[in-house]
Every structure is written in C-alpha cells, then in structure tokens.
CSV table of C-alpha atoms in Angstrom, one decimal:
chain,number,residue,atom,x,y,z
J,1,MET,CA,-26.3,70.2,15.0
J,2,SER,CA,-27.6,67.4,17.2
J,3,HIS,CA,-27.0,67.1,20.9
J,4,ALA,CA,-26.8,63.7,22.6
J,5,GLY,CA,-28.8,63.2,25.7
J,6,PRO,CA,-28.7,60.6,28.5
J,7,ALA,CA,-29.8,57.8,26.2
J,8,ALA,CA,-26.7,58.0,24.1
J,9,GLY,CA,-24.7,54.8,24.1
J,10,PRO,CA,-21.8,53.0,22.4
J,11,LEU,CA,-24.1,51.2,19.9
J,12,ASP,CA,-25.0,54.6,18.4
J,13,PHE,CA,-21.6,54.5,16.7
J,14,ASP,CA,-23.0,52.7,13.7
J,15,GLY,CA,-20.5,52.5,10.9
J,16,LEU,CA,-17.6,53.2,13.2
J,17,ASP,CA,-14.9,50.7,14.1
J,18,LEU,CA,-12.5,52.9,16.1
J,19,ILE,CA,-13.2,55.3,19.0
J,20,VAL,CA,-10.3,57.6,19.7
J,21,PHE,CA,-10.2,59.6,23.0
J,22,ASP,CA,-8.2,62.6,24.1
J,23,LYS,CA,-6.9,62.1,27.7
J,24,ASP,CA,-6.9,65.2,29.9
J,25,GLY,CA,-10.3,66.8,30.1
J,26,THR,CA,-12.0,63.9,28.3
J,27,LEU,CA,-11.0,60.7,30.2
J,28,ILE,CA,-9.7,62.4,33.3
J,29,ASP,CA,-10.2,65.7,35.1
J,30,PHE,CA,-8.0,68.3,33.3
J,31,ASP,CA,-7.6,70.9,36.1
J,32,ALA,CA,-7.1,68.3,38.8
J,33,MET,CA,-4.0,67.2,36.8
J,34,TRP,CA,-2.7,70.5,35.4
J,35,GLY,CA,-4.1,73.3,37.7
J,36,GLY,CA,-2.1,72.0,40.6
J,37,TRP,CA,1.0,71.6,38.4
J,38,ALA,CA,0.8,75.3,37.2
J,39,GLU,CA,0.5,76.4,40.8
J,40,SER,CA,3.4,74.3,42.1
J,41,LEU,CA,5.6,75.2,39.1
J,42,ALA,CA,5.2,78.8,40.0
J,43,ASP,CA,6.0,78.1,43.7
J,44,ARG,CA,9.2,76.2,42.7
J,45,LEU,CA,10.3,78.8,40.2
J,46,GLU,CA,9.8,81.7,42.6
J,47,ALA,CA,11.9,79.8,45.2
J,48,THR,CA,14.6,79.2,42.6
J,49,LEU,CA,14.6,82.7,41.2
J,50,GLY,CA,14.2,84.4,44.6
J,51,GLY,CA,11.5,86.7,43.2
J,52,PRO,CA,7.9,86.8,41.9
J,53,ILE,CA,7.1,85.3,38.5
J,54,ARG,CA,3.7,83.6,39.1
J,55,ALA,CA,1.6,86.2,37.3
J,56,GLN,CA,3.9,86.2,34.2
J,57,LEU,CA,4.2,82.5,34.1
J,58,HIS,CA,0.5,81.8,34.3
J,59,HIS,CA,-0.2,84.5,31.7
J,60,GLN,CA,2.4,82.9,29.4
J,61,ILE,CA,1.1,79.3,29.7
J,62,GLY,CA,-2.6,80.3,29.9
J,63,TYR,CA,-3.7,79.6,33.5
J,64,ASP,CA,-6.2,81.8,35.3
J,65,THR,CA,-4.6,82.2,38.7
J,66,ALA,CA,-7.7,83.8,40.3
J,67,ALA,CA,-10.2,81.2,38.9
J,68,ARG,CA,-7.7,78.4,39.3
J,69,ARG,CA,-8.6,77.2,35.8
J,70,THR,CA,-6.9,76.6,32.5
J,71,ILE,CA,-7.8,79.2,29.8
J,72,PRO,CA,-9.4,77.5,26.7
J,73,GLY,CA,-7.2,77.6,23.7
J,74,SER,CA,-4.1,78.4,25.8
J,75,PRO,CA,-0.7,76.7,25.6
J,76,LEU,CA,-1.5,74.8,28.8
J,77,ALA,CA,-4.6,73.4,27.1
J,78,ALA,CA,-2.8,71.4,24.3
J,79,THR,CA,0.9,72.1,24.2
J,80,PRO,CA,3.4,69.3,24.8
J,81,MET,CA,5.5,69.5,27.9
J,82,ALA,CA,8.7,70.0,26.0
J,83,ASP,CA,7.3,73.1,24.4
J,84,LEU,CA,5.9,74.4,27.7
J,85,ARG,CA,9.4,74.1,29.1
J,86,VAL,CA,10.9,76.1,26.3
J,87,MET,CA,8.2,78.8,26.7
J,88,THR,CA,9.0,78.9,30.5
J,89,THR,CA,12.7,79.2,29.9
J,90,ASP,CA,12.2,82.0,27.4
J,91,LEU,CA,10.0,83.8,29.9
J,92,VAL,CA,12.6,83.5,32.7
J,93,ALA,CA,15.4,84.7,30.4
J,94,ARG,CA,13.4,87.7,29.3
J,95,SER,CA,12.0,88.7,32.7
J,96,THR,CA,15.1,88.3,34.7
J,97,GLY,CA,17.9,89.2,32.3
J,98,ARG,CA,19.5,85.8,32.5
J,99,SER,CA,21.2,84.2,29.6
J,100,TRP,CA,19.3,81.3,28.0
J,101,ARG,CA,21.7,78.8,29.5
J,102,ALA,CA,21.2,80.3,33.0
J,103,ALA,CA,17.4,80.4,32.6
J,104,ASP,CA,17.3,76.8,31.3
J,105,ALA,CA,19.3,75.7,34.4
J,106,ALA,CA,16.9,77.6,36.7
J,107,VAL,CA,13.8,76.1,35.0
J,108,GLY,CA,15.4,72.7,35.1
J,109,GLY,CA,15.8,72.9,38.8
J,110,ALA,CA,12.1,73.7,39.2
J,111,TRP,CA,10.6,71.6,36.5
J,112,ALA,CA,8.7,68.5,37.4
J,113,PRO,CA,5.8,66.8,35.6
J,114,PRO,CA,2.4,66.4,37.4
J,115,ASP,CA,1.9,63.1,39.2
J,116,PRO,CA,0.3,60.9,36.6
J,117,VAL,CA,-1.2,58.5,39.1
J,118,GLY,CA,-2.1,60.6,42.2
J,119,LEU,CA,-3.7,63.4,40.1
J,120,ALA,CA,-5.6,61.2,37.6
J,121,ARG,CA,-9.3,61.5,38.4
J,122,PRO,CA,-11.4,59.5,35.8
J,123,LEU,CA,-14.6,61.2,34.6
J,124,THR,CA,-16.5,57.9,34.4
J,125,ASP,CA,-15.9,54.2,34.9
J,126,LEU,CA,-13.3,53.9,32.2
J,127,VAL,CA,-12.9,50.1,32.5
J,128,GLU,CA,-16.6,49.6,31.9
J,129,LEU,CA,-16.7,52.1,29.1
J,130,PHE,CA,-13.8,50.6,27.2
J,131,SER,CA,-15.0,47.1,27.9
J,132,VAL,CA,-18.4,47.9,26.5
J,133,LEU,CA,-16.9,49.4,23.3
J,134,ARG,CA,-14.7,46.5,22.8
J,135,ALA,CA,-17.5,44.0,23.4
J,136,ALA,CA,-19.3,45.8,20.6
J,137,ARG,CA,-16.3,45.0,18.4
J,138,ARG,CA,-15.0,48.5,18.4
J,139,LYS,CA,-11.3,49.3,18.9
J,140,VAL,CA,-10.2,52.0,21.4
J,141,ALA,CA,-7.4,54.5,21.0
J,142,ILE,CA,-6.0,57.4,22.9
J,143,VAL,CA,-4.3,60.5,21.3
J,144,THR,CA,-2.9,62.9,23.9
J,145,SER,CA,-0.7,66.0,24.1
J,146,ASP,CA,0.9,64.5,27.1
J,147,ASP,CA,4.2,62.5,27.0
J,148,ARG,CA,4.3,58.7,26.8
J,149,ALA,CA,5.8,57.8,30.1
J,150,PRO,CA,3.3,59.6,32.3
J,151,THR,CA,0.4,58.6,30.0
J,152,GLU,CA,1.3,54.9,30.3
J,153,ALA,CA,1.6,55.3,34.1
J,154,THR,CA,-1.9,56.9,34.2
J,155,LEU,CA,-3.5,54.2,32.0
J,156,ALA,CA,-1.9,51.4,34.1
J,157,SER,CA,-3.1,53.0,37.4
J,158,LEU,CA,-6.6,53.3,35.9
J,159,GLU,CA,-6.4,49.6,34.8
J,160,ILE,CA,-7.2,50.4,31.2
J,161,ALA,CA,-3.8,49.9,29.5
J,162,GLY,CA,-4.8,46.5,28.3
J,163,LEU,CA,-8.1,47.9,26.8
J,164,VAL,CA,-6.4,50.3,24.4
J,165,ASP,CA,-5.5,49.3,20.9
J,166,ALA,CA,-3.5,52.3,20.0
J,167,LEU,CA,-1.8,55.1,22.0
J,168,VAL,CA,-0.2,58.1,20.5
J,169,CYS,CA,1.6,60.7,22.6
J,170,ALA,CA,3.2,64.1,22.3
J,171,ASP,CA,6.8,62.8,22.3
J,172,ASP,CA,6.3,60.2,19.7
J,173,GLY,CA,7.9,62.4,17.1
J,174,LEU,CA,4.8,63.5,15.2
J,175,PRO,CA,3.4,67.0,14.7
J,176,SER,CA,1.1,67.7,17.6
J,177,LYS,CA,-2.5,68.7,17.8
J,178,PRO,CA,-4.2,70.4,15.9
J,179,ALA,CA,-2.3,68.8,13.1
J,180,PRO,CA,-3.9,65.5,12.1
J,181,ASP,CA,-0.8,63.4,12.2
J,182,THR,CA,-1.2,61.8,15.6
J,183,LEU,CA,-4.8,60.9,15.0
J,184,LEU,CA,-4.0,59.4,11.6
J,185,HIS,CA,-1.2,57.4,13.2
J,186,ALA,CA,-3.7,56.0,15.7
J,187,CYS,CA,-6.0,55.0,12.8
J,188,ARG,CA,-3.1,53.3,11.0
J,189,THR,CA,-2.0,51.5,14.2
J,190,ALA,CA,-5.5,50.2,14.8
J,191,GLY,CA,-5.9,49.3,11.1
J,192,VAL,CA,-9.1,51.4,10.7
J,193,GLU,CA,-9.8,54.1,8.1
J,194,PRO,CA,-10.4,57.6,9.4
J,195,ILE,CA,-13.9,57.7,7.9
J,196,ARG,CA,-14.8,54.7,10.2
J,197,THR,CA,-13.3,56.5,13.2
J,198,ALA,CA,-14.8,58.7,15.9
J,199,MET,CA,-12.7,61.3,17.8
J,200,ILE,CA,-13.9,62.4,21.2
J,201,GLY,CA,-12.2,65.4,22.9
J,202,ASP,CA,-12.7,68.5,24.9
J,203,SER,CA,-10.7,71.1,23.0
J,204,VAL,CA,-10.7,73.1,19.8
J,205,ALA,CA,-7.4,71.4,19.0
J,206,ASP,CA,-9.0,68.0,19.3
J,207,MET,CA,-11.9,68.9,17.0
J,208,THR,CA,-9.6,70.8,14.5
J,209,MET,CA,-7.4,67.7,14.4
J,210,ALA,CA,-10.4,65.4,13.8
J,211,GLY,CA,-11.7,67.6,11.0
J,212,ALA,CA,-8.3,67.7,9.3
J,213,ALA,CA,-8.0,63.9,9.6
J,214,GLY,CA,-11.3,63.4,8.0
J,215,VAL,CA,-12.8,61.1,10.7
J,216,GLY,CA,-16.3,59.9,10.4
J,217,ARG,CA,-17.6,61.5,13.6
J,218,ARG,CA,-16.3,64.4,15.8
J,219,ILE,CA,-17.7,64.3,19.4
J,220,ALA,CA,-16.9,67.2,21.7
J,221,VAL,CA,-17.3,66.9,25.5
J,222,LEU,CA,-17.8,69.8,27.9
J,223,SER,CA,-16.0,68.1,30.8
J,224,GLY,CA,-12.7,69.8,30.1
J,225,ILE,CA,-11.4,73.2,28.9
J,226,GLY,CA,-13.6,73.7,25.8
J,227,ARG,CA,-16.8,75.7,25.8
J,228,ARG,CA,-19.9,74.9,23.8
J,229,ALA,CA,-19.8,78.0,21.6
J,230,GLU,CA,-16.3,77.4,20.4
J,231,LEU,CA,-16.7,73.6,20.0
J,232,GLU,CA,-20.1,73.4,18.2
J,233,PRO,CA,-18.9,74.8,14.8
J,234,LEU,CA,-16.1,72.2,14.7
J,235,CYS,CA,-17.9,69.0,15.6
J,236,ASP,CA,-20.9,66.8,14.9
J,237,VAL,CA,-22.3,66.5,18.4
J,238,VAL,CA,-21.6,68.0,21.8
J,239,ILE,CA,-22.2,66.0,25.0
J,240,ASP,CA,-21.6,66.8,28.7
J,241,SER,CA,-19.1,64.0,29.3
J,242,ILE,CA,-18.1,60.5,28.2
J,243,ALA,CA,-20.3,59.2,31.1
J,244,LEU,CA,-23.2,59.6,28.6
J,245,LEU,CA,-21.6,57.0,26.4
J,246,LEU,CA,-22.3,54.3,28.9
J,247,PRO,CA,-25.6,52.4,28.4
J,248,GLY,CA,-28.4,52.7,30.9
C-alpha cells in the first residue's frame, strides 16, 4: 500500500485516460450538505407528526445526532434519495401506527432535498483541478448517489459543468453503488476502458464499486465519511483530499 503525499499531481496518472470522481465527500463537503439536511428533516417531521422522531430517524438513516456527523457505511452515506424517503416512510408507519399511505403523506409534507447550491462547499479549486486534468488530455467524470437535478445545479454553481465529460446519477435508472453499473456507464459514455480509468471517492461503496468495475486505479480520500482503516483494504492509495492532486 502506497500513500500519496503533497507532491502527488495529475501527471502521476500514467496510463489512465479517465478520472472519475464521487461528489459528496470527495468534491464537496459531505456533512455541510447532508448533516444540515438530516437535522432539518427531523425538525419538519416532528412538526408534521406532532411528536418526537429525531432519534429514531437519525438512527435509521445513519446520522450521529450528538457528533453531528454521518456514520460511515450508513444509508445516509450512499443511499439514493428515493430509497431514503422509503426508509423514512417505513419508520413513520412503524413508529406511529399510521398506514403506509398516511405515513407517506406525512413524509411528503416534510420532505425536501438539501440546497444543492447554498450548501455546496468545494474541497479544493475544482475549476483548476478539472482544467489541469483536461489539459493533460484526461477526461473527467462524476458518479454520484445524488439525483441528477440537484447534481447538475451544484456543478453549474461551481462552474465545472462544462468540464465534465460524463455524469451518472442515482436516478438514471442503473443499480446504485456499490454495484459497478454507474461507473461502467461513465466509462462507456466517456469512451474509455475501465482499466484506463481511476475512481476517486471517500466511501467503502465507492471503492467496492471501483473494484467490481475493474478500474485501473482506486484512490480513496479522507475528506468525507470513510476512515483509513476501512478504505485501505479496498483501494490502491489513500490521500487526505483531492487538493493533493493539484500540482505545486
């Protein structure tokens, strides 16, 4: 196992033509986006239901209320929004005795996605990073467990939408992470073989997906929800963040 240091740069990707990034926790701050969402969802649900459900909700989706942090490997870490809503509806039905239809209506009244623009805090200069990669004749893709509409809004606000060659999202109709399907679709869209592709992500799901897809290099970052001990066995290299991929 090798560990990249500050000298790591995009030209170290010898033999690789496509660099695929996860979004939340890799390109942008995960808990800035999703921690506040978990808190506000609990607020809205309790107001709708007229009683406490925060502790049960956060346990169900995998959010540590006290630490205000997403639990690694939890549903909140990598589960598409549609599935999180089903889980929440099931919880409301079970915990309040409501029918599924009544629970779904209650959840629907409280449900709202996180602000994809106001809460998107980039973890490095993404315009520079993507521009440097493309100048080195490497394509850039993003594979995310978030839905397409908010993801496109985030990329536009960060001014990187035009620098992305392939974008695959949770609601594109493909099996989600850790299945390899979304990553393989990104490779096909970009016209690059998996063996000539690097996957960069912050979670076990990202690295498991990369391994199943047979990519040429699996790079884990510690800027999101994953921890070194769980990521190291699944990847080729661990770095602190994508900021280390910038030259200089």
